[in-house]
Tab-separated table of C-alpha atoms in Angstrom:
chain	number	residue	atom	x	y	z
A	1	MET	CA	-14.590	10.565	-10.381
A	2	LEU	CA	-16.391	13.895	-10.079
A	3	ASN	CA	-14.204	15.035	-7.198
A	4	GLY	CA	-11.142	14.273	-9.274
A	5	ALA	CA	-12.534	16.427	-12.061
A	6	ILE	CA	-12.953	19.282	-9.604
A	7	LEU	CA	-9.368	18.957	-8.454
A	8	ARG	CA	-8.199	19.250	-12.086
A	9	PHE	CA	-10.387	22.293	-12.762
A	10	GLU	CA	-7.436	24.633	-13.329
A	11	GLU	CA	-5.977	22.238	-15.911
A	12	ARG	CA	-9.123	22.061	-18.049
A	13	GLU	CA	-9.563	24.034	-21.270
A	14	LEU	CA	-12.654	26.070	-20.465
A	15	SER	CA	-14.348	29.039	-22.139
A	16	PRO	CA	-13.983	32.430	-20.395
A	17	GLU	CA	-17.674	32.356	-19.424
A	18	VAL	CA	-17.392	28.936	-17.815
A	19	ARG	CA	-14.132	29.820	-16.110
A	20	ALA	CA	-15.830	32.932	-14.691
A	21	LEU	CA	-18.552	30.719	-13.233
A	22	GLY	CA	-15.925	28.485	-11.724
A	23	GLU	CA	-14.234	31.486	-10.148
A	24	MET	CA	-17.543	32.644	-8.649
A	25	LEU	CA	-17.832	29.254	-6.974
A	26	ALA	CA	-14.141	28.823	-6.139
A	27	THR	CA	-14.638	29.269	-2.402
A	28	CYS	CA	-17.607	26.870	-2.195
A	29	ILE	CA	-16.990	24.272	0.527
A	30	GLN	CA	-19.929	22.044	-0.454
A	31	CYS	CA	-21.672	22.551	2.881
A	32	GLY	CA	-25.071	22.290	1.200
A	33	THR	CA	-26.528	25.366	2.908
A	34	CYS	CA	-27.747	26.714	-0.436
A	35	SER	CA	-29.675	23.527	-1.138
A	36	ALA	CA	-31.073	23.330	2.385
A	37	THR	CA	-32.433	26.880	2.268
A	38	CYS	CA	-33.738	26.812	-1.332
A	39	PRO	CA	-37.572	26.740	-1.459
A	40	THR	CA	-37.607	24.910	-4.797
A	41	ALA	CA	-34.573	22.591	-4.500
A	42	SER	CA	-36.732	19.477	-4.181
A	43	ALA	CA	-38.182	20.094	-7.659
A	44	MET	CA	-34.839	20.741	-9.382
A	45	ASP	CA	-32.976	18.245	-11.583
A	46	TYR	CA	-29.884	18.940	-9.492
A	47	THR	CA	-29.790	20.614	-6.110
A	48	PRO	CA	-27.780	23.853	-6.127
A	49	ARG	CA	-24.975	22.115	-4.250
A	50	TYR	CA	-24.642	19.392	-6.896
A	51	LEU	CA	-24.986	21.946	-9.681
A	52	TRP	CA	-21.908	23.732	-8.313
A	53	GLU	CA	-20.003	20.449	-8.412
A	54	LEU	CA	-20.890	19.975	-12.074
A	55	LEU	CA	-19.851	23.529	-12.929
A	56	ARG	CA	-16.559	23.324	-11.098
A	57	ALA	CA	-15.923	20.098	-12.974
A	58	GLY	CA	-16.528	21.906	-16.263
A	59	LEU	CA	-19.523	19.693	-17.103
A	60	VAL	CA	-21.446	22.609	-18.550
A	61	ALA	CA	-23.484	20.683	-21.133
A	62	GLU	CA	-25.104	18.644	-18.369
A	63	VAL	CA	-25.865	21.815	-16.449
A	64	LEU	CA	-27.338	23.853	-19.309
A	65	THR	CA	-29.778	21.120	-20.303
A	66	SER	CA	-31.238	20.905	-16.791
A	67	ARG	CA	-34.265	22.774	-15.425
A	68	THR	CA	-32.515	23.675	-12.197
A	69	PHE	CA	-31.729	27.343	-12.839
A	70	TRP	CA	-35.118	27.983	-14.456
A	71	LEU	CA	-36.683	27.012	-11.115
A	72	CYS	CA	-34.616	29.527	-9.130
A	73	LEU	CA	-36.918	32.057	-7.453
A	74	SER	CA	-34.066	34.566	-7.185
A	75	CYS	CA	-35.150	34.970	-3.567
A	76	TYR	CA	-31.612	35.188	-2.116
A	77	SER	CA	-32.348	32.673	0.665
A	78	CYS	CA	-29.184	30.866	-0.376
A	79	THR	CA	-27.185	34.090	-0.590
A	80	VAL	CA	-27.825	35.323	2.952
A	81	ALA	CA	-27.128	31.829	4.302
A	82	CYS	CA	-23.906	31.072	2.409
A	83	PRO	CA	-20.973	31.056	4.891
A	84	ARG	CA	-18.547	32.014	2.104
A	85	GLY	CA	-20.480	35.002	0.774
A	86	ILE	CA	-21.213	33.422	-2.620
A	87	VAL	CA	-24.240	34.771	-4.514
A	88	PRO	CA	-25.736	31.593	-6.031
A	89	SER	CA	-28.588	33.540	-7.652
A	90	ASP	CA	-26.026	35.383	-9.793
A	91	VAL	CA	-24.650	32.049	-10.977
A	92	MET	CA	-28.181	30.968	-11.913
A	93	LEU	CA	-28.627	34.194	-13.907
A	94	ARG	CA	-25.318	33.611	-15.729
A	95	LEU	CA	-26.486	30.131	-16.686
A	96	LYS	CA	-29.756	31.491	-18.057
A	97	ASN	CA	-27.766	34.038	-20.033
A	98	LEU	CA	-25.606	31.298	-21.565
A	99	VAL	CA	-28.734	29.485	-22.741
A	100	VAL	CA	-30.176	32.701	-24.187
A	101	GLN	CA	-26.876	33.184	-26.060
A	102	GLY	CA	-27.281	29.741	-27.621
A	103	ARG	CA	-24.471	28.060	-25.689
A	104	GLY	CA	-26.626	25.015	-24.910
A	105	GLY	CA	-29.973	24.032	-23.473
A	106	GLU	CA	-33.269	25.676	-24.396
A	107	VAL	CA	-35.251	28.582	-23.015
A	108	PRO	CA	-38.638	27.225	-21.839
A	109	GLU	CA	-41.220	28.087	-24.486
A	110	SER	CA	-43.572	29.722	-21.973
A	111	LEU	CA	-40.760	31.995	-20.829
A	112	ARG	CA	-39.702	32.761	-24.394
A	113	ARG	CA	-43.249	33.894	-25.210
A	114	PHE	CA	-43.485	35.883	-21.975
A	115	SER	CA	-40.218	37.729	-22.602
A	116	GLY	CA	-41.284	38.496	-26.163
A	117	LEU	CA	-44.490	39.983	-24.794
A	118	VAL	CA	-42.578	42.313	-22.471
A	119	LEU	CA	-40.397	43.537	-25.328
A	120	ALA	CA	-43.284	44.001	-27.752
A	121	LYS	CA	-45.997	45.358	-25.459
A	122	HIS	CA	-43.842	46.949	-22.718
A	123	ASN	CA	-45.772	45.124	-20.003
A	124	ILE	CA	-46.133	41.572	-18.692
A	125	SER	CA	-49.819	41.048	-19.506
A	126	GLY	CA	-49.913	41.873	-23.212
A	127	ASP	CA	-52.651	44.474	-22.720
A	128	PRO	CA	-52.460	47.785	-24.596
A	129	ASN	CA	-49.885	49.737	-22.628
A	130	GLU	CA	-51.869	52.959	-22.861
A	131	THR	CA	-54.421	51.377	-20.474
A	132	ARG	CA	-51.980	51.338	-17.545
A	133	LEU	CA	-54.257	53.538	-15.436
A	134	ILE	CA	-57.310	51.306	-15.835
A	135	TRP	CA	-57.148	50.554	-12.092
A	136	SER	CA	-58.011	54.192	-11.354
A	137	GLU	CA	-61.245	54.348	-13.340
A	138	ASN	CA	-63.584	53.503	-10.461
A	139	LEU	CA	-62.075	55.932	-7.941
A	140	GLU	CA	-64.778	58.260	-6.615
A	141	HIS	CA	-62.287	61.102	-6.382
A	142	ARG	CA	-59.547	61.197	-8.988
A	143	PRO	CA	-56.344	62.696	-7.518
A	144	ALA	CA	-54.660	65.389	-9.618
A	145	GLY	CA	-51.554	63.203	-9.814
A	146	LEU	CA	-53.378	60.860	-12.183
A	147	GLU	CA	-53.890	63.548	-14.796
A	148	ARG	CA	-51.218	64.334	-17.381
A	149	ARG	CA	-48.802	66.839	-15.852
A	150	GLU	CA	-45.783	68.827	-16.970
A	151	LYS	CA	-43.943	68.862	-13.621
A	152	ALA	CA	-44.065	66.960	-10.336
A	153	GLU	CA	-41.877	66.482	-7.280
A	154	VAL	CA	-42.552	62.734	-7.037
A	155	VAL	CA	-43.213	60.150	-9.757
A	156	TYR	CA	-45.237	57.109	-8.717
A	157	PHE	CA	-44.034	54.186	-10.845
A	158	VAL	CA	-46.983	51.806	-10.583
A	159	GLY	CA	-45.529	48.602	-12.087
A	160	CYS	CA	-47.078	45.962	-14.332
A	161	VAL	CA	-48.789	43.753	-11.754
A	162	ALA	CA	-50.670	46.605	-10.086
A	163	SER	CA	-51.507	48.159	-13.464
A	164	PHE	CA	-52.967	45.097	-15.167
A	165	PHE	CA	-53.948	42.442	-12.604
A	166	PRO	CA	-57.315	43.221	-10.912
A	167	MET	CA	-56.324	41.347	-7.751
A	168	ALA	CA	-53.710	44.064	-7.124
A	169	TYR	CA	-55.695	47.152	-8.226
A	170	SER	CA	-56.496	48.123	-4.639
A	171	ILE	CA	-52.796	48.737	-3.928
A	172	PRO	CA	-52.294	51.703	-6.291
A	173	GLN	CA	-55.837	52.863	-5.516
A	174	SER	CA	-54.955	53.047	-1.819
A	175	PHE	CA	-51.533	54.567	-2.386
A	176	VAL	CA	-52.662	57.459	-4.603
A	177	ARG	CA	-55.446	58.280	-2.142
A	178	ILE	CA	-52.848	58.440	0.635
A	179	LEU	CA	-50.547	60.667	-1.422
A	180	ASP	CA	-53.450	62.933	-2.291
A	181	ALA	CA	-54.626	63.206	1.328
A	182	ALA	CA	-51.083	63.973	2.474
A	183	GLY	CA	-50.657	66.711	-0.109
A	184	VAL	CA	-47.803	65.039	-1.964
A	185	ASP	CA	-47.064	66.625	-5.357
A	186	PHE	CA	-46.982	63.480	-7.471
A	187	ALA	CA	-47.571	62.233	-10.991
A	188	THR	CA	-47.690	58.904	-12.778
A	189	LEU	CA	-46.317	58.168	-16.230
A	190	GLY	CA	-49.606	56.642	-17.377
A	191	GLY	CA	-49.245	54.859	-20.703
A	192	GLU	CA	-45.686	56.154	-21.031
A	193	GLU	CA	-44.604	53.884	-18.187
A	194	TRP	CA	-42.908	50.762	-19.506
A	195	CYS	CA	-42.136	47.538	-17.653
A	196	CYS	CA	-39.044	48.076	-15.505
A	197	GLY	CA	-37.472	45.065	-17.243
A	198	TYR	CA	-36.953	42.896	-14.176
A	199	PRO	CA	-38.677	39.897	-15.816
A	200	LEU	CA	-36.089	40.090	-18.609
A	201	LEU	CA	-33.263	40.066	-16.073
A	202	ASN	CA	-34.672	36.894	-14.527
A	203	ALA	CA	-34.971	35.374	-18.000
A	204	GLY	CA	-31.253	35.839	-18.667
A	205	MET	CA	-31.869	38.798	-20.987
A	206	GLU	CA	-30.262	41.590	-19.007
A	207	GLU	CA	-28.913	43.327	-22.105
A	208	ARG	CA	-32.474	43.712	-23.459
A	209	MET	CA	-33.378	45.831	-20.418
A	210	ALA	CA	-31.401	48.852	-21.592
A	211	GLU	CA	-34.109	50.135	-23.951
A	212	LEU	CA	-36.737	49.928	-21.214
A	213	ALA	CA	-34.450	51.547	-18.636
A	214	LYS	CA	-33.493	54.484	-20.855
A	215	HIS	CA	-37.106	55.136	-21.791
A	216	ASN	CA	-38.356	55.102	-18.185
A	217	ILE	CA	-35.527	57.293	-16.903
A	218	ALA	CA	-36.097	59.845	-19.675
A	219	LYS	CA	-39.813	60.091	-18.838
A	220	VAL	CA	-39.081	60.701	-15.157
A	221	LYS	CA	-36.576	63.412	-16.043
A	222	GLU	CA	-39.125	65.117	-18.304
A	223	LEU	CA	-41.248	65.713	-15.210
A	224	GLY	CA	-38.303	67.195	-13.338
A	225	ALA	CA	-38.968	64.866	-10.412
A	226	GLY	CA	-36.462	64.604	-7.607
A	227	ARG	CA	-37.938	61.361	-6.299
A	228	LEU	CA	-39.413	58.170	-7.714
A	229	VAL	CA	-41.550	55.882	-5.562
A	230	THR	CA	-42.903	52.435	-6.313
A	231	THR	CA	-45.173	50.037	-4.440
A	232	CYS	CA	-43.465	47.100	-6.194
A	233	PRO	CA	-40.239	45.797	-4.564
A	234	SER	CA	-39.067	44.315	-7.872
A	235	CYS	CA	-39.397	47.724	-9.528
A	236	TYR	CA	-37.680	49.302	-6.515
A	237	TYR	CA	-34.779	46.843	-6.733
A	238	THR	CA	-34.496	47.368	-10.472
A	239	TRP	CA	-34.507	51.167	-10.268
A	240	SER	CA	-32.188	51.413	-7.266
A	241	LYS	CA	-29.749	48.559	-7.958
A	242	VAL	CA	-30.004	47.235	-11.517
A	243	TYR	CA	-30.415	50.409	-13.595
A	244	PRO	CA	-27.271	52.146	-12.262
A	245	GLN	CA	-25.221	48.991	-12.824
A	246	LEU	CA	-26.753	48.321	-16.249
A	247	LEU	CA	-26.202	51.858	-17.538
A	248	GLY	CA	-22.961	52.538	-15.679
A	249	GLU	CA	-24.173	55.725	-14.004
A	250	GLU	CA	-26.106	56.763	-10.928
A	251	LEU	CA	-29.615	58.169	-11.286
A	252	ASP	CA	-29.948	61.878	-10.519
A	253	PHE	CA	-33.128	61.412	-8.518
A	254	GLU	CA	-33.932	59.472	-5.353
A	255	VAL	CA	-35.607	56.053	-5.537
A	256	LEU	CA	-37.952	55.068	-2.714
A	257	HIS	CA	-40.187	52.154	-1.903
A	258	SER	CA	-43.682	53.129	-0.846
A	259	THR	CA	-42.981	52.108	2.758
A	260	HIS	CA	-40.077	54.588	2.885
A	261	LEU	CA	-42.382	57.421	1.861
A	262	LEU	CA	-45.209	56.261	4.117
A	263	ALA	CA	-42.794	56.211	7.078
A	264	GLU	CA	-41.753	59.782	6.232
A	265	LEU	CA	-45.357	60.926	6.077
A	266	VAL	CA	-46.105	59.272	9.431
A	267	ASP	CA	-43.089	60.977	11.023
A	268	ALA	CA	-44.106	64.339	9.596
A	269	GLY	CA	-47.629	63.983	10.983
A	270	ARG	CA	-49.141	64.220	7.509
A	271	LEU	CA	-51.292	61.097	7.865
A	272	GLU	CA	-54.324	60.930	10.166
A	273	LEU	CA	-54.487	57.302	11.227
A	274	GLY	CA	-57.608	55.809	12.749
A	275	ARG	CA	-57.802	52.824	15.064
A	276	LEU	CA	-57.886	49.262	13.694
A	277	GLU	CA	-58.250	46.611	16.381
A	278	GLN	CA	-56.589	43.527	14.938
A	279	ALA	CA	-53.508	41.335	14.948
A	280	VAL	CA	-51.547	41.162	11.719
A	281	THR	CA	-48.439	39.346	10.574
A	282	TYR	CA	-45.956	40.707	8.045
A	283	HIS	CA	-44.407	38.902	5.087
A	284	ASP	CA	-41.025	40.274	3.953
A	285	PRO	CA	-40.894	40.409	0.125
A	286	CYS	CA	-37.588	38.959	-1.108
A	287	ASP	CA	-36.754	41.901	-3.393
A	288	LEU	CA	-37.462	44.395	-0.616
A	289	GLY	CA	-35.941	42.470	2.285
A	290	ARG	CA	-33.005	40.214	1.464
A	291	LYS	CA	-32.131	41.924	-1.838
A	292	SER	CA	-32.611	45.561	-0.786
A	293	GLY	CA	-32.219	45.459	2.998
A	294	VAL	CA	-35.578	47.135	3.762
A	295	TYR	CA	-37.022	45.559	6.891
A	296	ASP	CA	-37.792	48.358	9.337
A	297	ALA	CA	-39.817	50.867	7.281
A	298	PRO	CA	-42.836	48.597	6.640
A	299	ARG	CA	-42.892	47.433	10.262
A	300	TYR	CA	-42.655	51.020	11.507
A	301	VAL	CA	-45.638	52.035	9.377
A	302	ILE	CA	-47.713	49.023	10.453
A	303	GLU	CA	-47.010	49.582	14.143
A	304	SER	CA	-47.840	53.302	13.834
A	305	ILE	CA	-51.499	52.426	13.282
A	306	PRO	CA	-53.441	52.570	16.569
A	307	GLY	CA	-54.805	49.216	17.681
A	308	ILE	CA	-52.631	47.125	15.372
A	309	ARG	CA	-50.648	44.297	16.957
A	310	LEU	CA	-47.846	42.913	14.796
A	311	VAL	CA	-47.145	39.203	15.321
A	312	GLU	CA	-44.010	37.970	13.577
A	313	MET	CA	-43.857	34.622	11.806
A	314	ASP	CA	-41.202	32.108	12.844
A	315	ALA	CA	-39.323	32.931	9.638
A	316	SER	CA	-39.056	36.679	9.176
A	317	ARG	CA	-36.656	39.384	8.035
A	318	GLU	CA	-33.583	37.724	6.435
A	319	GLU	CA	-35.001	34.275	7.136
A	320	ALA	CA	-38.440	34.988	5.649
A	321	LYS	CA	-39.656	32.347	3.228
A	322	CYS	CA	-40.397	33.317	-0.377
A	323	CYS	CA	-44.018	33.613	-1.536
A	324	GLY	CA	-43.130	31.649	-4.686
A	325	GLY	CA	-43.835	34.509	-7.067
A	326	GLY	CA	-40.274	35.416	-8.056
A	327	GLY	CA	-37.767	34.477	-10.733
A	328	ASN	CA	-40.400	33.907	-13.460
A	329	VAL	CA	-40.893	30.441	-11.953
A	330	GLU	CA	-44.663	30.759	-12.337
A	331	MET	CA	-44.095	30.867	-16.111
A	332	VAL	CA	-42.182	27.582	-16.002
A	333	SER	CA	-43.898	25.677	-13.197
A	334	PRO	CA	-47.109	27.245	-11.809
A	335	GLU	CA	-47.699	24.250	-9.574
A	336	LEU	CA	-44.321	24.820	-7.890
A	337	THR	CA	-45.161	28.470	-7.240
A	338	ALA	CA	-48.458	27.349	-5.715
A	339	ALA	CA	-46.707	24.852	-3.423
A	340	VAL	CA	-44.208	27.442	-2.153
A	341	ALA	CA	-47.006	29.960	-1.527
A	342	ALA	CA	-49.036	27.353	0.372
A	343	ARG	CA	-46.120	26.759	2.746
A	344	ARG	CA	-45.855	30.471	3.471
A	345	ILE	CA	-49.606	30.771	4.113
A	346	GLU	CA	-49.321	27.895	6.574
A	347	GLN	CA	-46.571	29.759	8.445
A	348	ALA	CA	-48.687	32.904	8.548
A	349	GLN	CA	-51.677	30.934	9.823
A	350	ARG	CA	-49.644	29.620	12.764
A	351	THR	CA	-49.310	33.166	14.152
A	352	GLY	CA	-53.034	33.284	14.868
A	353	ALA	CA	-53.399	36.515	12.885
A	354	ARG	CA	-56.247	36.723	10.406
A	355	THR	CA	-54.540	39.385	8.284
A	356	LEU	CA	-51.306	38.878	6.363
A	357	VAL	CA	-49.660	42.148	5.339
A	358	SER	CA	-46.918	42.488	2.754
A	359	ALA	CA	-45.402	45.334	0.742
A	360	CYS	CA	-45.469	43.777	-2.716
A	361	GLN	CA	-48.221	43.433	-5.281
A	362	GLN	CA	-46.858	40.121	-6.557
A	363	CYS	CA	-46.698	38.742	-3.008
A	364	LYS	CA	-50.303	39.796	-2.462
A	365	ARG	CA	-51.381	38.120	-5.679
A	366	THR	CA	-49.501	34.894	-4.970
A	367	LEU	CA	-50.387	34.598	-1.284
A	368	MET	CA	-54.048	35.549	-1.740
A	369	SER	CA	-54.388	32.872	-4.410
A	370	ALA	CA	-52.789	30.348	-2.058
A	371	ALA	CA	-55.122	31.264	0.795
A	372	ARG	CA	-58.121	30.686	-1.475
A	373	ARG	CA	-56.804	27.374	-2.802
A	374	GLU	CA	-55.975	26.118	0.688
A	375	ARG	CA	-59.270	27.465	2.055
A	376	VAL	CA	-57.513	29.453	4.738
A	377	ARG	CA	-59.516	32.281	6.270
A	378	MET	CA	-56.900	34.983	5.996
A	379	ARG	CA	-56.983	38.433	4.413
A	380	VAL	CA	-53.924	39.488	2.415
A	381	TRP	CA	-53.276	43.231	2.308
A	382	ASP	CA	-50.486	45.521	1.238
A	383	VAL	CA	-49.089	48.046	3.733
A	384	ALA	CA	-50.630	50.840	1.645
A	385	GLU	CA	-54.049	49.191	1.863
A	386	LEU	CA	-53.723	48.835	5.630
A	387	VAL	CA	-52.801	52.517	5.979
A	388	TRP	CA	-55.713	53.634	3.813
A	389	ARG	CA	-58.147	51.498	5.818
A	390	SER	CA	-56.827	53.191	8.943
A	391	MET	CA	-57.356	56.627	7.406
A	392	GLU	CA	-60.857	55.664	6.269
A	393	ALA	CA	-61.718	54.653	9.840
A	394	LEU	CA	-61.768	58.347	10.711
A	395	ARG	CA	-64.199	59.294	7.946
């Protein structure tokens, strides 16, 4: 019956939005690769493959009342694996957007509250936004880049997780110390930094991002910066990919991830790296790897540290498994996020390395929590933290 409905898709009277979804999935051959590669498919009402069948059949009411797309991590595992080049994550975002527009279904209450918090407080924690530099208060030496400045060559966009979650404080602490030691002319936006808006995108509220984007871009331009750098891959993806598309114009400054800048500083001989005798394994963040194509820079930086031996996990680069911290899934199903993170920790443990390195503050937070819950003896560090430890080894 369902297959017959799919065959009559062109004959059905469908809304433009639904027809657009059908066109996005028109080349789907129902191979099931998206479902097989999805880290959360087993918890969904419908697997992605079956969801596509429902959409192509025009059975939108059934789709919009399911939890399936709210459990999408937006990790792009399905996208890089699809033999037809379909971007299933974009379909999931369109479905969220339809719910937000009141076309059916309901936005999970936890996610509704969370999104409201971002819009009202300009950060994901609900803390006073002017306290964004609280992580820097216990630094013995306070780099000049943390003081209010009129001009700077580089703006360090810290991001919400590193600004407000103590588990991630050591990432910006390490990064600003590195920038200071290397003589980089940098500044932060302090309390004038607003959430990049990526959580709103993953909540189906892309249009609400514009206010945040315009504010952040204006503040960077006020400093006359030619470059913006962020330690957060989600912020990096938002600045480099989403903002230009959202606003319909390219940014007039360069956007870098911290590993790009660290690689430059290593090449230029501006970092004195001490020896660290240990084996580490590297976790590719989804927003940095699959969604932004950055695989080599973090590995180059890691392997530039004397004594470090990088041991790859079985699933790495494009095939790396998600940490579970994406897509706002933690807001909807924290136990699912925990289960996905536990699987990744298990993969890291199999390498024999005692240190798991990533390049994402959310990945650090999610994977460190999983290691503690699973009682796995493994340190979880960011690339910036590893570099700073190497530099400290010479002191």
